Coordinates of C-alpha atoms and ligand atoms in Angstrom, one line a residue:
M11 CA 58.5 84.6 73.4
N12 CA 56.6 87.5 72.1
G13 CA 57.6 91.0 73.1
I14 CA 60.1 93.6 72.3
T15 CA 61.9 93.7 75.6
R16 CA 64.3 96.2 77.2
V17 CA 67.0 95.4 79.7
P18 CA 66.9 97.5 82.8
P19 CA 68.5 100.9 82.1
P20 CA 72.1 100.6 83.4
V21 CA 74.0 102.9 85.7
N22 CA 77.6 102.4 86.8
E23 CA 77.9 100.4 90.0
P24 CA 78.6 102.8 93.0
V25 CA 82.1 102.4 94.5
L26 CA 81.8 101.5 98.2
T27 CA 84.2 103.4 100.5
Y28 CA 85.3 100.7 103.0
A29 CA 85.6 103.6 105.5
P30 CA 86.1 102.6 109.2
G31 CA 82.8 101.5 110.7
S32 CA 81.2 100.6 107.4
A33 CA 79.4 97.3 106.9
E34 CA 81.4 96.5 103.7
R35 CA 84.7 96.9 105.5
A36 CA 83.7 94.5 108.3
E37 CA 82.5 92.0 105.7
L38 CA 85.6 92.3 103.6
K39 CA 88.0 91.9 106.6
A40 CA 86.2 88.7 107.6
E41 CA 86.4 87.3 104.1
L42 CA 90.1 88.2 103.9
A43 CA 90.8 86.3 107.1
A44 CA 88.8 83.3 105.9
Q45 CA 90.4 83.1 102.5
A46 CA 93.9 83.6 103.9
S47 CA 93.3 80.6 106.2
Q48 CA 92.7 78.1 103.4
I49 CA 94.2 76.7 100.2
V50 CA 91.6 76.6 97.5
D51 CA 91.8 73.7 95.1
V52 CA 91.1 75.2 91.7
P53 CA 89.9 72.7 89.1
L54 CA 89.6 73.1 85.3
I55 CA 85.9 73.5 84.3
I56 CA 85.2 71.7 81.1
G57 CA 81.7 71.2 79.8
G58 CA 80.3 72.2 83.2
K59 CA 82.4 69.6 85.0
E60 CA 85.2 70.2 87.4
V61 CA 88.3 68.3 86.2
R62 CA 91.3 67.6 88.4
T63 CA 94.5 66.4 86.8
G64 CA 96.6 66.2 89.9
D65 CA 99.4 68.1 88.2
T66 CA 99.1 71.4 90.1
F67 CA 100.8 74.7 90.6
D68 CA 100.7 77.0 93.6
V69 CA 99.2 80.5 93.6
V70 CA 100.8 82.6 96.3
M71 CA 100.2 86.1 97.8
P72 CA 102.6 88.5 96.1
H73 CA 103.0 90.4 99.4
D74 CA 103.8 87.2 101.3
H75 CA 105.1 84.8 98.8
G76 CA 105.6 81.9 101.2
H77 CA 101.8 81.8 101.7
V78 CA 99.9 79.6 99.3
I79 CA 96.2 80.5 98.7
A80 CA 95.3 78.3 95.9
R81 CA 96.5 75.2 94.1
A82 CA 95.4 75.0 90.5
H83 CA 95.3 72.0 88.2
R84 CA 97.2 72.1 84.9
A85 CA 95.4 70.9 81.8
G86 CA 97.1 68.2 79.8
P87 CA 96.6 67.4 76.1
M88 CA 93.4 65.5 76.8
E89 CA 91.8 68.3 78.8
I90 CA 92.8 71.0 76.3
E91 CA 91.2 69.0 73.5
A92 CA 88.1 68.3 75.7
S93 CA 87.6 72.0 76.3
V94 CA 87.4 72.8 72.6
K95 CA 85.0 69.9 72.1
A96 CA 82.9 71.2 74.9
A97 CA 82.8 74.7 73.5
D98 CA 81.9 73.3 70.1
A99 CA 79.2 71.0 71.5
A100 CA 77.5 73.9 73.4
Q101 CA 77.7 76.3 70.5
R102 CA 74.4 75.6 68.7
D103 CA 72.0 75.7 71.6
W104 CA 73.6 78.7 73.3
S105 CA 73.8 80.7 70.1
M106 CA 70.2 80.0 69.3
M107 CA 69.0 80.8 72.8
P108 CA 66.9 84.0 72.9
W109 CA 69.2 86.9 73.7
E110 CA 67.1 87.9 76.6
D111 CA 67.8 84.6 78.3
R112 CA 71.5 84.9 77.6
V113 CA 71.8 88.4 79.0
A114 CA 69.7 87.5 82.0
V115 CA 72.5 85.2 83.1
F116 CA 74.9 88.1 83.1
L117 CA 72.4 90.5 84.7
K118 CA 71.9 88.0 87.5
A119 CA 75.7 87.5 87.8
A120 CA 76.0 91.3 88.2
D121 CA 73.4 91.4 90.9
L122 CA 75.0 88.5 92.8
L123 CA 78.4 90.3 92.5
A124 CA 77.0 93.6 93.6
G125 CA 75.5 91.8 96.7
P126 CA 76.5 88.5 98.3
W127 CA 79.5 87.7 96.1
R128 CA 81.2 91.1 96.4
A129 CA 83.5 90.5 99.3
K130 CA 84.5 87.1 97.9
L131 CA 85.7 88.5 94.6
N132 CA 87.3 91.5 96.2
A133 CA 89.2 89.5 98.8
A134 CA 90.5 87.0 96.3
T135 CA 91.7 89.9 94.1
M136 CA 93.4 91.6 97.1
L137 CA 95.2 88.4 98.3
G138 CA 96.0 86.9 94.9
Q139 CA 96.9 90.0 92.9
S140 CA 98.0 92.2 95.8
K141 CA 95.5 95.0 95.5
N142 CA 94.3 97.4 98.2
A143 CA 90.6 97.4 99.0
F144 CA 89.8 100.4 96.8
Q145 CA 91.7 99.0 93.8
A146 CA 90.0 95.6 94.2
E147 CA 86.6 97.3 94.6
I148 CA 86.9 99.3 91.3
D149 CA 88.1 96.1 89.5
A150 CA 86.6 92.9 90.8
A151 CA 83.3 94.4 92.0
C152 CA 82.4 97.5 90.0
E153 CA 84.0 96.9 86.7
I154 CA 82.6 93.4 86.3
V155 CA 79.1 94.5 87.3
D156 CA 79.4 97.3 84.8
F157 CA 80.7 95.0 82.0
Y158 CA 77.7 92.8 82.5
R159 CA 74.9 95.3 83.1
I160 CA 76.0 97.9 80.6
G161 CA 77.0 95.1 78.2
A162 CA 73.4 93.8 78.3
N163 CA 72.2 97.3 77.3
F164 CA 74.8 97.4 74.4
A165 CA 73.6 94.0 73.3
E166 CA 70.0 95.2 73.2
R167 CA 71.0 98.3 71.2
I168 CA 73.0 96.1 68.7
Y169 CA 70.0 93.8 68.1
A170 CA 67.8 96.8 67.7
M171 CA 69.9 98.1 64.8
Q172 CA 67.8 97.3 61.7
P173 CA 68.0 98.3 58.1
M174 CA 65.5 100.3 56.1
S175 CA 63.0 98.6 53.8
D176 CA 61.5 99.6 50.4
P177 CA 57.8 99.1 49.9
G178 CA 56.8 95.5 49.4
I179 CA 59.8 94.1 51.1
W180 CA 61.0 93.6 54.7
N181 CA 64.7 93.8 55.5
R182 CA 66.0 92.5 58.7
S183 CA 69.4 92.1 60.4
E184 CA 70.2 89.2 62.6
Y185 CA 73.3 89.4 64.7
R186 CA 74.4 85.8 64.8
A187 CA 77.1 84.5 67.1
L188 CA 80.3 83.6 65.4
E189 CA 80.3 80.1 63.9
G190 CA 82.8 78.4 66.2
F191 CA 84.3 79.2 69.6
V192 CA 86.2 82.2 71.0
Y193 CA 89.6 81.8 72.7
A194 CA 89.9 84.3 75.6
V195 CA 93.3 84.8 77.2
S196 CA 93.5 87.2 80.1
P197 CA 96.3 89.0 82.1
F198 CA 96.9 89.0 85.8
N199 CA 96.3 92.6 86.5
F200 CA 92.5 93.0 86.4
T201 CA 90.0 90.4 87.5
A202 CA 87.5 92.3 85.4
I203 CA 89.5 91.8 82.2
G204 CA 89.1 88.0 82.4
A205 CA 85.4 88.5 83.2
N206 CA 85.0 90.6 80.1
L207 CA 87.2 88.7 77.7
A208 CA 85.3 85.5 78.4
G209 CA 81.9 86.9 79.3
T210 CA 81.3 89.5 76.6
P211 CA 81.6 87.1 73.6
A212 CA 79.4 84.6 75.6
M213 CA 76.8 87.2 76.1
M214 CA 76.6 87.6 72.4
G215 CA 75.9 83.9 71.9
N216 CA 79.5 82.6 71.5
T217 CA 81.1 79.7 73.4
V218 CA 84.5 80.3 74.9
V219 CA 87.7 78.5 76.0
W220 CA 89.1 80.8 78.7
K221 CA 92.7 80.7 79.8
P222 CA 93.4 83.1 82.7
A223 CA 96.9 84.2 83.8
H224 CA 98.5 82.0 86.5
S225 CA 98.6 84.7 89.1
G226 CA 95.0 85.8 88.6
V227 CA 93.7 82.2 88.8
L228 CA 91.9 82.4 92.2
A229 CA 89.7 85.5 91.5
N230 CA 89.1 84.3 87.9
Y231 CA 87.9 80.9 89.2
Y232 CA 85.4 82.7 91.4
V233 CA 84.2 84.6 88.3
M234 CA 83.5 81.3 86.7
K235 CA 81.7 80.0 89.8
L236 CA 79.7 83.2 89.9
L237 CA 78.6 82.7 86.3
E238 CA 77.6 79.1 87.0
E239 CA 75.6 80.3 90.0
A240 CA 73.9 82.8 87.7
G241 CA 72.8 79.9 85.4
L242 CA 75.5 79.8 82.7
P243 CA 74.9 76.5 80.8
A244 CA 77.6 73.8 80.8
G245 CA 80.2 74.3 78.1
V246 CA 79.5 77.9 77.3
I247 CA 82.7 79.0 79.0
N248 CA 85.4 76.4 79.6
F249 CA 88.0 77.4 82.2
L250 CA 91.5 76.1 81.4
T251 CA 94.6 76.7 83.4
G252 CA 98.1 75.3 82.6
D253 CA 100.9 75.8 80.2
P254 CA 99.9 78.8 78.0
V255 CA 102.1 77.8 75.2
A256 CA 100.7 74.2 74.9
I257 CA 97.1 75.4 75.4
T258 CA 97.5 78.1 72.8
A259 CA 99.2 75.8 70.2
H260 CA 96.3 73.4 70.3
V261 CA 93.5 75.9 70.5
L262 CA 94.8 78.0 67.6
S263 CA 95.1 75.0 65.4
Q264 CA 91.4 74.2 65.6
P265 CA 89.2 74.6 62.5
T266 CA 86.4 75.9 64.7
L267 CA 88.4 78.8 66.1
A268 CA 86.2 81.8 65.4
G269 CA 87.9 84.5 67.4
V270 CA 90.6 85.5 69.9
H271 CA 89.9 87.9 72.7
F272 CA 93.3 88.7 74.3
T273 CA 94.7 91.1 76.8
G274 CA 98.4 91.0 77.8
S275 CA 101.8 91.9 76.3
T276 CA 102.3 92.9 72.7
E277 CA 104.9 90.2 72.2
V278 CA 102.5 87.4 73.1
F279 CA 99.7 88.9 71.0
N280 CA 102.0 89.2 68.0
S281 CA 102.8 85.5 68.4
F282 CA 99.1 84.7 68.3
W283 CA 98.6 86.7 65.2
K284 CA 101.5 85.0 63.5
T285 CA 100.3 81.5 64.4
I286 CA 96.8 82.3 63.2
G287 CA 98.2 83.5 59.9
E288 CA 100.2 80.3 59.5
N289 CA 97.0 78.2 60.3
M290 CA 94.7 80.2 58.0
S291 CA 94.0 77.3 55.7
T292 CA 92.7 75.1 58.6
Y293 CA 90.0 77.5 59.7
R294 CA 86.3 77.5 58.6
G295 CA 86.3 81.3 58.6
Y296 CA 88.4 84.3 59.3
P297 CA 88.9 84.4 63.0
R298 CA 88.2 87.7 64.7
I299 CA 91.4 88.8 66.4
V300 CA 90.9 91.3 69.2
G301 CA 93.8 92.2 71.5
E302 CA 94.6 94.9 73.9
T303 CA 98.3 95.0 74.7
G304 CA 101.2 97.0 76.1
G305 CA 101.5 100.7 76.8
K306 CA 104.1 103.4 77.6
D307 CA 101.6 106.0 78.9
F308 CA 102.5 109.6 79.2
I309 CA 101.7 112.8 81.0
V310 CA 102.8 115.9 79.2
V311 CA 102.6 119.2 81.1
H312 CA 102.3 122.7 79.7
P313 CA 103.8 125.6 81.7
S314 CA 100.2 126.9 82.2
A315 CA 99.2 123.8 84.2
D316 CA 98.2 123.7 87.9
P317 CA 101.3 122.1 89.6
A318 CA 99.1 120.5 92.4
A319 CA 97.0 118.8 89.8
V320 CA 100.1 117.6 88.0
K321 CA 101.6 116.2 91.1
T322 CA 98.4 114.3 92.0
G323 CA 98.0 113.1 88.4
I324 CA 101.6 111.7 88.4
V325 CA 101.4 110.0 91.8
R326 CA 98.0 108.4 91.4
G327 CA 98.5 107.8 87.7
A328 CA 101.9 106.1 88.1
F329 CA 101.7 104.3 91.4
E330 CA 98.2 103.0 92.1
Y331 CA 98.3 99.3 91.9
Q332 CA 102.1 99.5 91.8
G333 CA 102.0 100.8 88.2
Q334 CA 100.7 97.5 87.0
K335 CA 97.8 99.0 85.0
C336 CA 98.2 99.0 81.3
S337 CA 97.1 102.6 81.5
A338 CA 99.6 103.6 84.2
A339 CA 101.6 106.8 83.5
S340 CA 105.3 105.9 83.2
R341 CA 106.8 108.9 81.5
A342 CA 106.2 112.6 82.2
Y343 CA 107.4 115.7 80.5
I344 CA 107.6 118.7 82.8
P345 CA 108.5 122.3 81.8
E346 CA 111.7 123.7 83.4
S347 CA 109.7 126.7 84.8
M348 CA 107.6 124.3 86.9
W349 CA 110.1 121.7 87.9
A350 CA 111.7 123.6 90.8
S351 CA 108.3 124.0 92.5
L352 CA 106.9 120.6 91.6
K353 CA 109.9 118.4 92.5
G354 CA 109.7 118.9 96.3
P355 CA 106.0 118.1 96.7
L356 CA 106.2 115.3 94.2
V357 CA 109.1 113.6 96.1
E358 CA 107.3 114.2 99.4
D359 CA 104.0 112.7 98.3
T360 CA 105.7 109.7 96.7
A361 CA 107.9 109.1 99.7
S362 CA 104.8 109.2 101.9
L363 CA 103.0 106.4 100.1
T364 CA 102.5 103.6 102.6
M365 CA 103.4 100.1 101.3
G366 CA 102.7 96.6 102.6
D367 CA 100.1 93.9 102.9
P368 CA 96.7 94.9 101.5
R369 CA 95.0 93.4 104.6
D370 CA 96.4 96.4 106.4
F371 CA 94.0 99.0 104.9
S372 CA 96.4 101.9 105.7
N373 CA 98.6 100.7 102.8
F374 CA 98.3 102.7 99.6
V375 CA 100.6 100.4 97.5
N376 CA 101.2 96.6 97.8
A377 CA 103.6 94.1 96.1
V378 CA 104.3 93.6 92.4
I379 CA 102.9 90.4 91.0
D380 CA 105.8 87.9 91.0
Q381 CA 109.5 87.2 91.0
K382 CA 109.8 87.7 87.3
A383 CA 108.2 91.2 87.4
F384 CA 110.2 92.1 90.5
D385 CA 113.5 91.1 88.8
K386 CA 112.6 93.0 85.6
I387 CA 111.6 96.2 87.4
K388 CA 114.6 96.0 89.7
S389 CA 117.0 95.7 86.8
Y390 CA 115.7 99.0 85.3
I391 CA 116.1 100.7 88.7
D392 CA 119.6 99.3 89.2
A393 CA 120.6 100.4 85.7
A394 CA 119.3 103.9 86.4
R395 CA 121.2 104.0 89.7
A396 CA 124.4 103.2 87.8
S397 CA 123.8 105.5 84.9
D398 CA 125.1 109.0 84.3
D399 CA 122.0 109.7 82.2
A400 CA 119.5 109.3 85.0
D401 CA 118.9 110.2 88.7
I402 CA 116.6 108.4 91.1
I403 CA 115.0 111.2 93.1
V404 CA 112.8 109.1 95.3
G405 CA 112.2 105.4 95.9
G406 CA 114.4 102.7 94.3
E407 CA 114.3 100.3 97.3
C408 CA 113.5 96.7 96.3
D409 CA 113.0 93.9 98.9
D410 CA 111.8 90.5 97.9
S411 CA 112.5 88.8 101.3
K412 CA 108.8 88.4 102.3
G413 CA 106.8 89.8 99.4
W414 CA 107.8 91.4 96.0
F415 CA 108.0 95.0 97.3
I416 CA 109.3 97.9 95.2
R417 CA 109.1 101.4 96.6
P418 CA 107.4 103.9 94.2
T419 CA 110.3 105.3 92.2
I420 CA 110.8 108.5 90.3
I421 CA 113.7 108.7 87.8
V422 CA 114.8 112.0 86.2
A423 CA 116.3 111.3 82.8
K424 CA 118.7 113.6 81.0
S425 CA 117.4 112.5 77.6
P426 CA 113.8 112.0 76.5
H427 CA 115.1 108.8 74.9
Y428 CA 116.6 107.3 78.1
V429 CA 115.6 103.6 78.2
T430 CA 113.0 104.0 81.0
M431 CA 111.3 106.8 79.0
C432 CA 110.8 104.2 76.2
D433 CA 110.3 100.7 77.5
E434 CA 107.2 99.3 79.2
I435 CA 108.4 98.4 82.7
F436 CA 105.0 97.6 84.2
G437 CA 105.8 98.5 87.7
P438 CA 106.0 101.5 90.1
V439 CA 108.5 103.5 88.1
M440 CA 107.9 106.9 86.7
T441 CA 110.5 108.6 84.6
I442 CA 110.5 112.4 84.1
Y443 CA 112.1 114.5 81.4
V444 CA 112.4 118.2 82.1
Y445 CA 112.1 120.2 78.9
P446 CA 112.9 123.8 78.1
D447 CA 109.6 125.8 78.1
A448 CA 110.3 127.2 74.7
K449 CA 110.4 123.6 73.3
W450 CA 106.7 122.8 74.1
S451 CA 105.8 122.0 70.5
E452 CA 108.9 119.9 69.8
T453 CA 108.3 118.1 73.1
L454 CA 104.8 117.0 71.8
K455 CA 106.4 115.5 68.8
I456 CA 108.9 113.6 71.0
V457 CA 105.9 112.3 73.1
D458 CA 104.3 111.1 69.9
S459 CA 107.3 109.3 68.5
T460 CA 109.1 107.9 71.5
S461 CA 107.3 104.6 71.9
P462 CA 105.6 102.1 69.6
Y463 CA 102.6 102.1 71.9
A464 CA 99.5 104.3 71.9
L465 CA 97.4 103.3 74.8
T466 CA 96.8 106.2 77.2
G467 CA 98.1 109.7 77.8
A468 CA 97.3 113.0 79.5
V469 CA 97.9 116.6 78.9
F470 CA 97.9 119.1 81.8
A471 CA 97.4 122.7 80.9
R472 CA 95.2 125.7 81.6
D473 CA 96.0 127.4 78.3
R474 CA 93.2 126.3 75.9
A475 CA 95.4 126.7 72.8
A476 CA 98.0 124.3 74.4
I477 CA 95.3 121.8 75.1
R478 CA 94.1 122.0 71.5
E479 CA 97.7 121.7 70.1
A480 CA 98.5 118.7 72.3
T481 CA 95.1 117.0 71.4
D482 CA 95.9 117.4 67.7
V483 CA 99.6 116.5 67.7
L484 CA 98.9 113.5 69.8
N485 CA 95.9 112.4 67.7
N486 CA 97.3 108.9 67.3
A487 CA 99.5 108.7 70.4
A488 CA 96.8 107.4 72.7
G489 CA 93.4 105.6 72.4
N490 CA 92.4 107.1 75.7
F491 CA 93.5 110.7 76.0
Y492 CA 92.9 112.7 79.2
V493 CA 92.8 116.4 79.7
N494 CA 93.8 117.5 83.2
S495 CA 93.1 114.0 84.5
K496 CA 95.3 111.1 85.3
P497 CA 95.4 108.6 82.4
T498 CA 94.1 105.6 84.5
G499 CA 90.7 104.6 85.8
A500 CA 88.6 104.2 82.6
V501 CA 85.0 103.4 83.5
V502 CA 82.8 101.0 81.4
G503 CA 80.3 103.0 79.3
Q504 CA 82.1 106.3 80.1
Q505 CA 85.6 106.0 78.6
P506 CA 85.7 103.1 76.2
F507 CA 89.1 101.6 76.6
G508 CA 91.9 100.6 74.2
G509 CA 94.7 101.9 72.1
A510 CA 96.1 101.4 68.6
R511 CA 99.7 101.1 67.2
A512 CA 101.5 98.4 69.3
S513 CA 98.9 98.7 72.0
G514 CA 96.3 96.6 70.3
T515 CA 93.4 96.5 67.9
N516 CA 91.6 99.2 69.7
D517 CA 88.3 97.4 69.9
K518 CA 87.3 99.4 73.0
A519 CA 86.5 97.3 76.0
G520 CA 83.5 98.7 77.8
S521 CA 81.7 99.9 74.6
M522 CA 79.4 98.6 71.9
L523 CA 82.3 98.5 69.5
N524 CA 83.7 95.5 71.3
L525 CA 80.5 93.6 71.3
L526 CA 80.2 94.1 67.5
R527 CA 83.3 92.0 67.1
W528 CA 81.5 89.0 68.5
V529 CA 78.6 88.9 66.1
S530 CA 78.4 88.1 62.5
A531 CA 75.4 89.8 60.9
R532 CA 73.0 88.1 58.6
S533 CA 70.8 90.2 56.3
I534 CA 67.4 88.7 55.5
K535 CA 65.3 90.2 52.7
E536 CA 61.8 89.0 52.3
T537 CA 59.6 90.0 49.3
F538 CA 55.9 89.9 50.1
V539 CA 54.6 89.6 46.5
S540 CA 57.3 88.0 44.4
P541 CA 57.7 89.0 40.7
T542 CA 56.6 86.3 38.3
D543 CA 57.7 87.8 35.0
I544 CA 61.4 87.6 34.1
R545 CA 61.1 90.6 31.8
Y546 CA 61.9 94.2 33.0
P547 CA 59.7 97.1 31.8
F548 CA 62.6 98.8 29.9
M549 CA 62.6 95.8 27.5
D550 CA 59.3 96.9 26.0
E551 CA 60.3 98.8 22.7
A552 CA 56.8 99.6 21.6
Ligands
NAD610 P1 101.3 88.3 79.5 O1 101.4 88.7 78.0 O2 102.5 87.7 80.1 O3 100.2 87.3 79.7 C1 98.9 87.5 79.3 C2 98.2 86.1 79.0 O4 98.9 85.5 78.0 C3 98.3 85.2 80.3 O5 97.1 84.4 80.3 C4 99.5 84.3 80.0 O6 99.4 83.1 80.6 C5 99.4 84.2 78.5 N1 100.7 83.9 77.8 C6 101.9 84.3 78.2 N2 102.9 83.9 77.4 C7 102.2 83.2 76.5 C8 102.7 82.5 75.3 N3 104.0 82.4 75.0 N4 101.8 81.8 74.6 C9 100.5 81.9 74.9 N5 100.0 82.6 75.9 C10 100.9 83.2 76.7 O7 100.8 89.6 80.2 P2 100.6 89.9 81.8 O8 101.9 89.9 82.5 O9 99.6 89.0 82.4 O10 100.0 91.3 81.8 C11 100.7 92.5 81.6 C12 100.7 92.9 80.2 O11 99.4 93.1 79.8 C13 101.3 94.3 80.0 O12 102.1 94.3 78.8 C14 100.1 95.2 79.9 O13 100.3 96.4 79.2 C15 99.1 94.4 79.2 N6 97.8 94.8 79.5 C16 97.1 95.5 78.6 C17 95.8 96.0 78.8 C18 95.1 96.8 77.7 O14 93.9 96.9 77.9 N7 95.8 97.3 76.7 C19 95.2 95.7 80.0 C20 95.9 94.9 81.0 C21 97.2 94.5 80.7

């Protein structure tokens, strides 16, 4: 293969509207009806083969939890071991395959997804993870397409980074895949996260064992089928569902573990890190550990801000996808001078949010993911209702009779350290603290120090000095910092995503920085005319 090739210049995939009368709406509605009328048997995929253990678990619709949409097979010890072996067996050929061929698989997957596979992935995400059509479209369609198309461009730019060379020598950098396999573990809340966690290391030549979250299994299975359809060779990504603890214990004990690509809660990621530390002597190399974890994302409002923009930032930032985005705003700091005029419209807009089944497109919010999440969120709401330190000003109703529904809820806390100002709840609950206008600077310090996390945050202000002050004081408080914008909705290639502190390793999904973690550079120096005399000129005394 001779040629210095370029991947097609990427642009972000346009978001379709699903407006009444549109072709995409009709197609999606038909696909929703079809998927809701079947139970998909989801196998493990190991070394390119579908494996069925017969030990299954049900995947239900969160908005109608009596309705099973998929039945997934659990891996046992044999299958877990086989998936690592399959990843190891595929490693050499895949890592040595020319990068153009590797990225072509992902470019093809992106085109299939932008076209004939779009409705399938969106419908599975809507039904399995309870997302409305728009939330599914920006996740399962657009973000995956962007990860793969823009990722291919990042890969090209990485491979093009070459060192300088003195006369007579030629220095080159090769960006090898890691020597081993990558363990990808994904959360329920974005189909695109699984597609990225497994797909991006694979694009860079690595083989992968991928364990998706139980409740995201259906859409993630379709991602796997999409990649197979696009030509991904057997064994490059091995899809493993089942007990996360047993799978992880085996996988993290393997000498060929070369990396972990994780997104989920801080607690689980910390346990991975600890296990890897304990297992260090068994590994061939130092595993790359990349994890994006929890958040307690903030909106801090200066008295100069536009109240209508603040209201919209809070409602959209806190309640879209039921607050189950790692970036969702869940604490806000409002100046006293604005509160009287903001409160009414904020309550009114929040109360107006329609809630129900995502197949009814008039619904803005849907159900939370499962019983465990429902119980946890409800316990915070119940505690706030009973507390003298907090008032629920809108929402608070919880009903799990048919689906796990929780009304978008706003709590006003009397202290900036009230529990719902500090803990990650991961649901449709926003807590507001109203601060005295004169305490703007102190409030910024409270925002910075309240939570161990540092994922996303936003400042709303018209006063430029206030924007500058907040940006400086909150320098380390958020890896994604927004000015007069809600803190959610990061776009691949535009706002590289991730946070530090307890929010993760900040290896920025959707940027070249992430891809760099999945390569191990080799420097090659070639001398054209090699010296033949061991003596250096300085050694001549005469
Ligand atoms: P989770 O931590 O419960 O699960 C994530 C993954 O880890 C799943 O695949 C799960 O099966 C697995 N897992 C769970 N317990 C495990 C254990 N003991 N051992 C091994 N594996 C285990 O998280 P979730 O509920 O799926 O997702 C919500 C969390 O993810 C929130 O904390 C959220 O902030 C975080 N998140 C972060 C980002 C980010 O980019 N920072 C993005 C999305 C979600």
